[in-house]
Short mmCIF file of C-alpha atoms and ligand atoms in Angstrom, two decimals:
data_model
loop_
_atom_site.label_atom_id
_atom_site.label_comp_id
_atom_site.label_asym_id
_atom_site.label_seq_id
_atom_site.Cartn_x
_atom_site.Cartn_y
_atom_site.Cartn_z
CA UNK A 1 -66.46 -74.81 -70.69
CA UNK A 2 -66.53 -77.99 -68.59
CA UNK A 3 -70.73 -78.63 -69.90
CA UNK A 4 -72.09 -78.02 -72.66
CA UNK A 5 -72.12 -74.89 -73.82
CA UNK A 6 -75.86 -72.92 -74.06
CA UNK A 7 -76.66 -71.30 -77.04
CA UNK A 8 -79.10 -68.57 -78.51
CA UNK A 9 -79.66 -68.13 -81.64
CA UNK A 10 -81.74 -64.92 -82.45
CA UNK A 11 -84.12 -65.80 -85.96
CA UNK A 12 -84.13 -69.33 -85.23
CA UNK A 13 -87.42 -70.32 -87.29
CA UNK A 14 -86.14 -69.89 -90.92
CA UNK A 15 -83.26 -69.90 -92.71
CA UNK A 16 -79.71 -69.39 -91.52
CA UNK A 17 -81.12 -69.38 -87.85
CA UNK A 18 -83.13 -72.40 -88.68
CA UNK A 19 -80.08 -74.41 -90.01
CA UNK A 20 -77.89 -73.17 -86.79
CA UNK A 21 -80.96 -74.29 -84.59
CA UNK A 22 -80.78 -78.11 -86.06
CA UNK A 23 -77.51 -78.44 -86.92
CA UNK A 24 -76.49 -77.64 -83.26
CA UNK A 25 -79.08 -79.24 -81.68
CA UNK A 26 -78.14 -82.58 -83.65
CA UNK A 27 -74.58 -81.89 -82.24
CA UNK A 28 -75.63 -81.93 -78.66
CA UNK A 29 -75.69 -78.35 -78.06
CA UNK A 30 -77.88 -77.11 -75.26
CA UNK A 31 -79.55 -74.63 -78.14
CA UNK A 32 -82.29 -71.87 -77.96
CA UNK A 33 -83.24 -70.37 -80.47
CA UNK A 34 -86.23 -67.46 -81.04
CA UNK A 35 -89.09 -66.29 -83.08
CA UNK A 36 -91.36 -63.85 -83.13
CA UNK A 37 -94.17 -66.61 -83.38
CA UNK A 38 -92.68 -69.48 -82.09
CA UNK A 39 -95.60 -71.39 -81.05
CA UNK A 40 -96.18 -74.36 -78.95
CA UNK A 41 -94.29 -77.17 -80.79
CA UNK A 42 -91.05 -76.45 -79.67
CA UNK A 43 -90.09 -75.63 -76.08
CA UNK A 44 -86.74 -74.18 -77.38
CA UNK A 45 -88.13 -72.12 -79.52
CA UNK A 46 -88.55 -68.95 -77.35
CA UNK A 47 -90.97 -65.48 -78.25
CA UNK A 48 -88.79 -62.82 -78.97
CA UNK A 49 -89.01 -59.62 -81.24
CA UNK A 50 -85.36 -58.21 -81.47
CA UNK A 51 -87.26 -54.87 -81.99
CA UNK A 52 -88.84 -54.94 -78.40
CA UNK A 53 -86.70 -54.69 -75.51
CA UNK A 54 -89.83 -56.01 -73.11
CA UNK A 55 -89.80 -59.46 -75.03
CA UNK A 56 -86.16 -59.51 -75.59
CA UNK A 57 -85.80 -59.46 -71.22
CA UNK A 58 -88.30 -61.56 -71.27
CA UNK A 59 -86.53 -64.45 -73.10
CA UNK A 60 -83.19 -63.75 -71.86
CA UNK A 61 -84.86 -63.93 -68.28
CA UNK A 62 -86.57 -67.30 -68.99
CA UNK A 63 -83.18 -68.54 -70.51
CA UNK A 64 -81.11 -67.82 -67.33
CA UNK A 65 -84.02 -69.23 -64.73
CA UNK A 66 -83.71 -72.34 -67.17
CA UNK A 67 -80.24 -73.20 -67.47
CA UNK A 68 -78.28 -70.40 -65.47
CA UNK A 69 -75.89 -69.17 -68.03
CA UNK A 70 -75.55 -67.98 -72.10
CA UNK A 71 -72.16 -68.98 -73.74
CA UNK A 72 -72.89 -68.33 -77.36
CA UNK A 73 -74.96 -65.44 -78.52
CA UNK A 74 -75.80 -65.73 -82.27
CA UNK A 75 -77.17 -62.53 -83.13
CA UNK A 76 -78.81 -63.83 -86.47
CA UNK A 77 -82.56 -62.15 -87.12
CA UNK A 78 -82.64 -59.79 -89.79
CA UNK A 79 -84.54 -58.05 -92.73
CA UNK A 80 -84.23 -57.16 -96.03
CA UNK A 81 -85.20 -53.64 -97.20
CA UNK A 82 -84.58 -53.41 -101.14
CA UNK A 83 -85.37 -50.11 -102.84
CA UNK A 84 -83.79 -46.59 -103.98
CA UNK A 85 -82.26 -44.92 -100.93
CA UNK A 86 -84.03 -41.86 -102.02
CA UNK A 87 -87.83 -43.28 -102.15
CA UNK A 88 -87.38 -45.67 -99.41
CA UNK A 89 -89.70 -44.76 -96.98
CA UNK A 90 -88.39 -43.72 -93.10
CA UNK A 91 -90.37 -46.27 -91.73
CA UNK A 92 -88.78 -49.30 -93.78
CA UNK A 93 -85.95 -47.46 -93.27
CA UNK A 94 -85.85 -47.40 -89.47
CA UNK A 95 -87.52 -50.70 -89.09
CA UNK A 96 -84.17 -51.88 -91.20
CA UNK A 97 -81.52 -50.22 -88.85
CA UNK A 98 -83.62 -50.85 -85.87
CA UNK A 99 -84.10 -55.11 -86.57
CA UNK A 100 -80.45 -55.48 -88.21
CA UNK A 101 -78.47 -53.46 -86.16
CA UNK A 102 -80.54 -52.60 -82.92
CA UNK A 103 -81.95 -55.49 -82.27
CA UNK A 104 -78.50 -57.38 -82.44
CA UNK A 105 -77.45 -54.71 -80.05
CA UNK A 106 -80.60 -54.96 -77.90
CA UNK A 107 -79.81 -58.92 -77.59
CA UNK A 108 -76.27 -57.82 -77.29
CA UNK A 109 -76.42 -55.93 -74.11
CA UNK A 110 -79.41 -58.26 -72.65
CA UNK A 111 -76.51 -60.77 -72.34
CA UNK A 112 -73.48 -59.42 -71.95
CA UNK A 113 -74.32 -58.98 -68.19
CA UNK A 114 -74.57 -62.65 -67.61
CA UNK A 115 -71.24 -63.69 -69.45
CA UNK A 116 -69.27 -60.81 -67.71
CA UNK A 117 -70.44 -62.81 -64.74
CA UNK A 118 -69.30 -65.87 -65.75
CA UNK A 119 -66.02 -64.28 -67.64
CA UNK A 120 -66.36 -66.56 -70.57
CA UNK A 121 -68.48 -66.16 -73.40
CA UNK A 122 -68.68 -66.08 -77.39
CA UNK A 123 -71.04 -63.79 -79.75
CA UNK A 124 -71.47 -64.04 -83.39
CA UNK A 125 -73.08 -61.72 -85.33
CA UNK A 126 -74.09 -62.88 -88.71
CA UNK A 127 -73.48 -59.39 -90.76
CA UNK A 128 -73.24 -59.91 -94.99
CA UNK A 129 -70.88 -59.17 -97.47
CA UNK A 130 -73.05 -56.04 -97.76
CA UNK A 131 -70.96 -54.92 -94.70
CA UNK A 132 -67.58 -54.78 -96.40
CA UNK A 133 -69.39 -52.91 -99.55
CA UNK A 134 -72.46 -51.59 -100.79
CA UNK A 135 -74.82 -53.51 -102.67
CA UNK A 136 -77.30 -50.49 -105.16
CA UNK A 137 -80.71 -50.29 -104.28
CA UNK A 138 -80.16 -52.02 -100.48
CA UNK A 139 -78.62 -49.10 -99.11
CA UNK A 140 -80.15 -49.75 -96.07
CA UNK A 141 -79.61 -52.96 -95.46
CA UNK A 142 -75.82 -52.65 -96.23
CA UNK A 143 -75.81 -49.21 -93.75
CA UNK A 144 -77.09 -51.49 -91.06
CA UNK A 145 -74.46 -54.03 -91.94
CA UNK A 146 -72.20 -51.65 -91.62
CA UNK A 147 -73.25 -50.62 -88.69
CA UNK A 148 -73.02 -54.06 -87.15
CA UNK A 149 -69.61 -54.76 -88.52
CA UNK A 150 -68.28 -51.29 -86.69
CA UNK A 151 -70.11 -51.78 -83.50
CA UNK A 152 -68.66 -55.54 -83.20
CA UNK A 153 -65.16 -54.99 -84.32
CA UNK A 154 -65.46 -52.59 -81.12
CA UNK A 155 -66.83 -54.27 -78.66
CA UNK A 156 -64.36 -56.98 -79.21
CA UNK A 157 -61.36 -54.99 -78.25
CA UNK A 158 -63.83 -53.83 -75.15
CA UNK A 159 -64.40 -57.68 -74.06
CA UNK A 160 -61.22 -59.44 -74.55
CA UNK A 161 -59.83 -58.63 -71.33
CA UNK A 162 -63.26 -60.34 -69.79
CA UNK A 163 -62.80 -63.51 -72.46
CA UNK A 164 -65.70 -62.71 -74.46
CA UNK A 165 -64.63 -63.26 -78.08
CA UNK A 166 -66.75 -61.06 -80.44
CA UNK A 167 -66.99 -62.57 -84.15
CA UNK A 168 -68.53 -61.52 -87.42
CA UNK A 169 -70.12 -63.65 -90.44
CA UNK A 170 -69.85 -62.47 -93.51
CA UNK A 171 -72.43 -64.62 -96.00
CA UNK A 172 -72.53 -64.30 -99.31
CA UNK A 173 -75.71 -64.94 -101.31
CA UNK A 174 -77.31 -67.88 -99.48
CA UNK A 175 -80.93 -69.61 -100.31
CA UNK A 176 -83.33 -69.01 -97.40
CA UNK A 177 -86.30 -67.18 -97.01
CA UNK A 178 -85.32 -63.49 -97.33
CA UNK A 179 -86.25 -63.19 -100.44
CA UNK A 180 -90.24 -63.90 -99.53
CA UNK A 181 -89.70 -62.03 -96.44
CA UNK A 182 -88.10 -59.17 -98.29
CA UNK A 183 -89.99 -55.34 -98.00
CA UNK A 184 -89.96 -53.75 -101.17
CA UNK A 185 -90.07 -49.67 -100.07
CA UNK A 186 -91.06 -47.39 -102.86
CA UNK A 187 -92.71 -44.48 -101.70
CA UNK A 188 -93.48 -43.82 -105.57
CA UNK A 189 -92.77 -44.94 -108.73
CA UNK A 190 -89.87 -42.18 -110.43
CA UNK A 191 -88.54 -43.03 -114.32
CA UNK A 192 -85.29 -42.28 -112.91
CA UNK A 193 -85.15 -45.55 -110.86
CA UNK A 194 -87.70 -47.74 -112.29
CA UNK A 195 -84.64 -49.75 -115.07
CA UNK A 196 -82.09 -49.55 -112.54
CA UNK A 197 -84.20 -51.24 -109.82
CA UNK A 198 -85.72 -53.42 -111.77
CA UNK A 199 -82.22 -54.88 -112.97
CA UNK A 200 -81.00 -55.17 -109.54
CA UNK A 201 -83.58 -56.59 -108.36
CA UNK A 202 -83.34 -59.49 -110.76
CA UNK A 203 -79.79 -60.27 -110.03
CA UNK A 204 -80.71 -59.80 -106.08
CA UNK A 205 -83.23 -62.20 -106.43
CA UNK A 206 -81.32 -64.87 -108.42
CA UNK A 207 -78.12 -64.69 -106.75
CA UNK A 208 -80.24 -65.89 -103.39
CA UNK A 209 -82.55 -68.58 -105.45
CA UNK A 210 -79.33 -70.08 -106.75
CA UNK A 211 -77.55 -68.99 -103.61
CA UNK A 212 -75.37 -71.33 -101.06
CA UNK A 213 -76.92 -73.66 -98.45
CA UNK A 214 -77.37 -72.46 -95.13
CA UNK A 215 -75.65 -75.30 -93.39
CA UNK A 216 -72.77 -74.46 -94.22
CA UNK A 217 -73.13 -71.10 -91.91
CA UNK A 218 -73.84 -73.74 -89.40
CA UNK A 219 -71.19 -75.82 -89.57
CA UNK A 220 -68.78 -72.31 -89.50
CA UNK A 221 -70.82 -71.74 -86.44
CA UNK A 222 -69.33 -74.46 -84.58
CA UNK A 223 -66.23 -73.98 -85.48
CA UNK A 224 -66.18 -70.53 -84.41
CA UNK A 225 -67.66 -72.04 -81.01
CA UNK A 226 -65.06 -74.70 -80.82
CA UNK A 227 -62.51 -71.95 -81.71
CA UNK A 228 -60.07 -71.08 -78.40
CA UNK A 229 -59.14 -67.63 -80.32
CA UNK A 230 -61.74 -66.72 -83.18
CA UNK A 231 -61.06 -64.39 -85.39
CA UNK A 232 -62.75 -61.12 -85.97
CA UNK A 233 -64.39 -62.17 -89.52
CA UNK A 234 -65.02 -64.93 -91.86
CA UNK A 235 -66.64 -64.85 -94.49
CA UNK A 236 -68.42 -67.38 -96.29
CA UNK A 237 -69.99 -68.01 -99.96
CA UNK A 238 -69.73 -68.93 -103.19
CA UNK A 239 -66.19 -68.16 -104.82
CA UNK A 240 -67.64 -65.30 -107.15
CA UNK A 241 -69.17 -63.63 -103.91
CA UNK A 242 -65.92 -64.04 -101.99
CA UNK A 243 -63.94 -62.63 -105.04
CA UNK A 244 -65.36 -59.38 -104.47
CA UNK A 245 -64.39 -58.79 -100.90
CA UNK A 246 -61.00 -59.38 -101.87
CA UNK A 247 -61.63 -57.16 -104.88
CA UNK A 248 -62.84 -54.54 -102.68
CA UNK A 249 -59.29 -54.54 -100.82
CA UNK A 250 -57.31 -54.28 -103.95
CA UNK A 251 -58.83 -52.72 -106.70
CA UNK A 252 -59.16 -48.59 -106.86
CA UNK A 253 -62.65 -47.62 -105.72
CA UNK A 254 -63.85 -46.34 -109.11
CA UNK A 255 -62.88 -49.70 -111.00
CA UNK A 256 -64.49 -51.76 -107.75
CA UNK A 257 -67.37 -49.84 -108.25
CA UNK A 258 -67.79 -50.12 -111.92
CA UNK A 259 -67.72 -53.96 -111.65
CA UNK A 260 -70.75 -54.12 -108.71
CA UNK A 261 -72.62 -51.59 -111.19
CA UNK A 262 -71.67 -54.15 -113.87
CA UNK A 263 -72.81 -57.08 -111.44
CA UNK A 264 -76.04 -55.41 -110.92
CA UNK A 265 -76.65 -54.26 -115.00
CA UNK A 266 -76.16 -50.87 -113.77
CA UNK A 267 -73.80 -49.80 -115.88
CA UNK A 268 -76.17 -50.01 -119.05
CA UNK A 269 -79.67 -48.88 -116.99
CA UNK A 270 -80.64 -45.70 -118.41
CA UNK A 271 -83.42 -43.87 -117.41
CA UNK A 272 -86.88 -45.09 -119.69
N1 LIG B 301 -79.79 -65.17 -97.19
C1 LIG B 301 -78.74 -64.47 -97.57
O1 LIG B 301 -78.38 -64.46 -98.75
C2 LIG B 301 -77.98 -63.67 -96.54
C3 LIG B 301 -76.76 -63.11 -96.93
C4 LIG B 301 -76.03 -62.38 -96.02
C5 LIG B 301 -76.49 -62.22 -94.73
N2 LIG B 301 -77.68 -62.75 -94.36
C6 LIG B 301 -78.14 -62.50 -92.99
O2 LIG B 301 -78.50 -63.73 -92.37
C7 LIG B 301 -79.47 -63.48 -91.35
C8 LIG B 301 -80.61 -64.47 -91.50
O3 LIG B 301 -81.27 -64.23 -92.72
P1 LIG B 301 -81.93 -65.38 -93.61
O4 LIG B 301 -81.39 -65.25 -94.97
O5 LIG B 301 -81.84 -66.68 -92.92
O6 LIG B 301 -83.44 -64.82 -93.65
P2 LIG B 301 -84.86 -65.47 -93.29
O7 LIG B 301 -84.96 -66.85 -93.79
O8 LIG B 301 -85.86 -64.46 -93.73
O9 LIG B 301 -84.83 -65.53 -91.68
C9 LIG B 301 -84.88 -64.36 -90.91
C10 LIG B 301 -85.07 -64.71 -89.45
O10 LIG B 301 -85.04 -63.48 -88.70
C11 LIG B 301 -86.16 -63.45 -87.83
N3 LIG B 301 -86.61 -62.06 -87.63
C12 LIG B 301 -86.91 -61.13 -88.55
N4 LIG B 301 -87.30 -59.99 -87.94
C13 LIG B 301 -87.24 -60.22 -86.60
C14 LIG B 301 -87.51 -59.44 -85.45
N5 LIG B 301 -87.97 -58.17 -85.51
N6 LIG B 301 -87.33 -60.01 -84.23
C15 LIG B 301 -86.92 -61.29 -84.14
N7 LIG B 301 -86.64 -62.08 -85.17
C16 LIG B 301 -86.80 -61.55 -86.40
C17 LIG B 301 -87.22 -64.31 -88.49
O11 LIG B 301 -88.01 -64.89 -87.46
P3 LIG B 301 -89.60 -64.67 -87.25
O12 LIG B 301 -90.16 -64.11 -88.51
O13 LIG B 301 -90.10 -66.06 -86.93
O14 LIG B 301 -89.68 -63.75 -86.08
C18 LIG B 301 -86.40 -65.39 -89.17
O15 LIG B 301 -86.18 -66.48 -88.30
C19 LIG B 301 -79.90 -62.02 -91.51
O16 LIG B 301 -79.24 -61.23 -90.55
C20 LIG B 301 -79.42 -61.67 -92.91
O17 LIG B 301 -79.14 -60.29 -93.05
C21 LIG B 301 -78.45 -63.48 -95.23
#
């Protein structure tokens, strides 16, 4: 990449989209980045619902009449569903698979066309720990983790030969606003979940108010963009959140398991 490179970032206006958006930027990086309400302030700041394919051609469109070319996709929006699996309602449900892992693939295949042309091209999808292991009462949100990690660590093997490098983040807990933006689906109350969730959620809650800073996904952003071979994954996060994903490699399921129920105050929730 002789110019700069152009960049879109995908949940630009909070958080660790926010912090990619200005930390970028201040590097010199021609950088997009899009809302779903991204006003009038900010001409770089481009409407776009990762759930609606109209808007998402819309702002790809505008993107390539503007500068010609996408090098770096940061596939970045997400939500938060937090509840039991079992009285989560479809809807949050859906609306979790379809924003986490749709809408990165929506984005995904928006732009792949236009780097293809240009044979060159990086994308980064910012998945969670919560796809290398299941976090209780987010089922959903780690499925559609999951799903991300899966559907990237393919389409990596299916781009190298076109020198598109595919590349995962793996955060731990980090302080932004997905705790306030966080749907809490509970079709209706039941005994048998009401300790259990309620534990959870407490640890959920302050492992992201006392979680890392976002900048620091940033500054792993660039080097993943300044990277001539990335690497599939990195993950990033506090030492006790990284522990556990190399936990989760070595330790027999049922004693991995026991600690995340111990994490969460699982192991002692019985039913009131
Ligand atoms: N914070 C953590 O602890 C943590 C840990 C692991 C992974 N992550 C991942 O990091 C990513 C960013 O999360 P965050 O913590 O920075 O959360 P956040 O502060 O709530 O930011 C979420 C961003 O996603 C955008 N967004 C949500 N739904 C969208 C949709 N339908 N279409 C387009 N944009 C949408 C929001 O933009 P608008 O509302 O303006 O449209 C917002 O900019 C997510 O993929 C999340 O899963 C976060």
């Amino acid at each position: 990449m002789n110019e700069q490179p152009v960049l879109l970032i995908t949940g630009a206006s909070s958080g660790i989209g926010k912090a990619c958006f200005d930390y970028l930027f201040s590097k010199g990086y021609k950088v997009y980045g899009t809302s779903r309400k991204p006003g009038d302030q900010n001409p770089y700041l481009l409407k776009m619902d990762v759930n609606n394919k109209k808007s998402i051609d819309a702002a790809i469109r505008h993107l390539i009449n503007k500068e010609g070319r996408i090098d770096v996709l940061i596939n970045n929006a997400g939500i938060s569903v937090v509840g039991a699996a079992e009285l989560t309602s479809e809807e949050n449900a859906r609306l979790q698979m379809e924003t986490n892992f749709w809408g990165a693939v929506q984005v995904t295949h928006a732009v792949l066309p236009h780097m293809r042309k240009k044979q060159t091209g990086k994308i980064i999808n910012v998945s969670s720990l919560a796809g290398l292991f299941a976090i209780p009462f987010q089922g959903f949100y780690t499925a559609s983790k999951h799903a991300l990690e899966g559907y990237s660590e393919a389409l990596r093997m299916e781009l190298k030969a076109m020198n598109i490098h595919v590349s995962l983040i793996e955060p731990g807990d980090f302080k932004t606003e997905i705790s306030q933006n966080r749907i809490l689906s509970n079709e209706r109350e039941d005994k048998d979940y009401k300790k259990g969730l309620a534990a959870a959620m407490e640890i959920i809650v302050k492992g992201e108010r006392k979680g890392d800073k976002a900048i620091k996904v940033a500054k792993l952003c660039q080097k993943i963009i300044q990277s001539k071979r990335p690497k599939l994954r990195y993950r990033i996060g506090k030492p006790l959140d990284l522990s556990a994903a190399v936990l989760k490699k070595i330790l027999p399921q049922r004693l991995f398991e026991w600690l995340i129920m111990g994490h969460y105050q699982l192991n002692k929730a019985k039913k009131i």
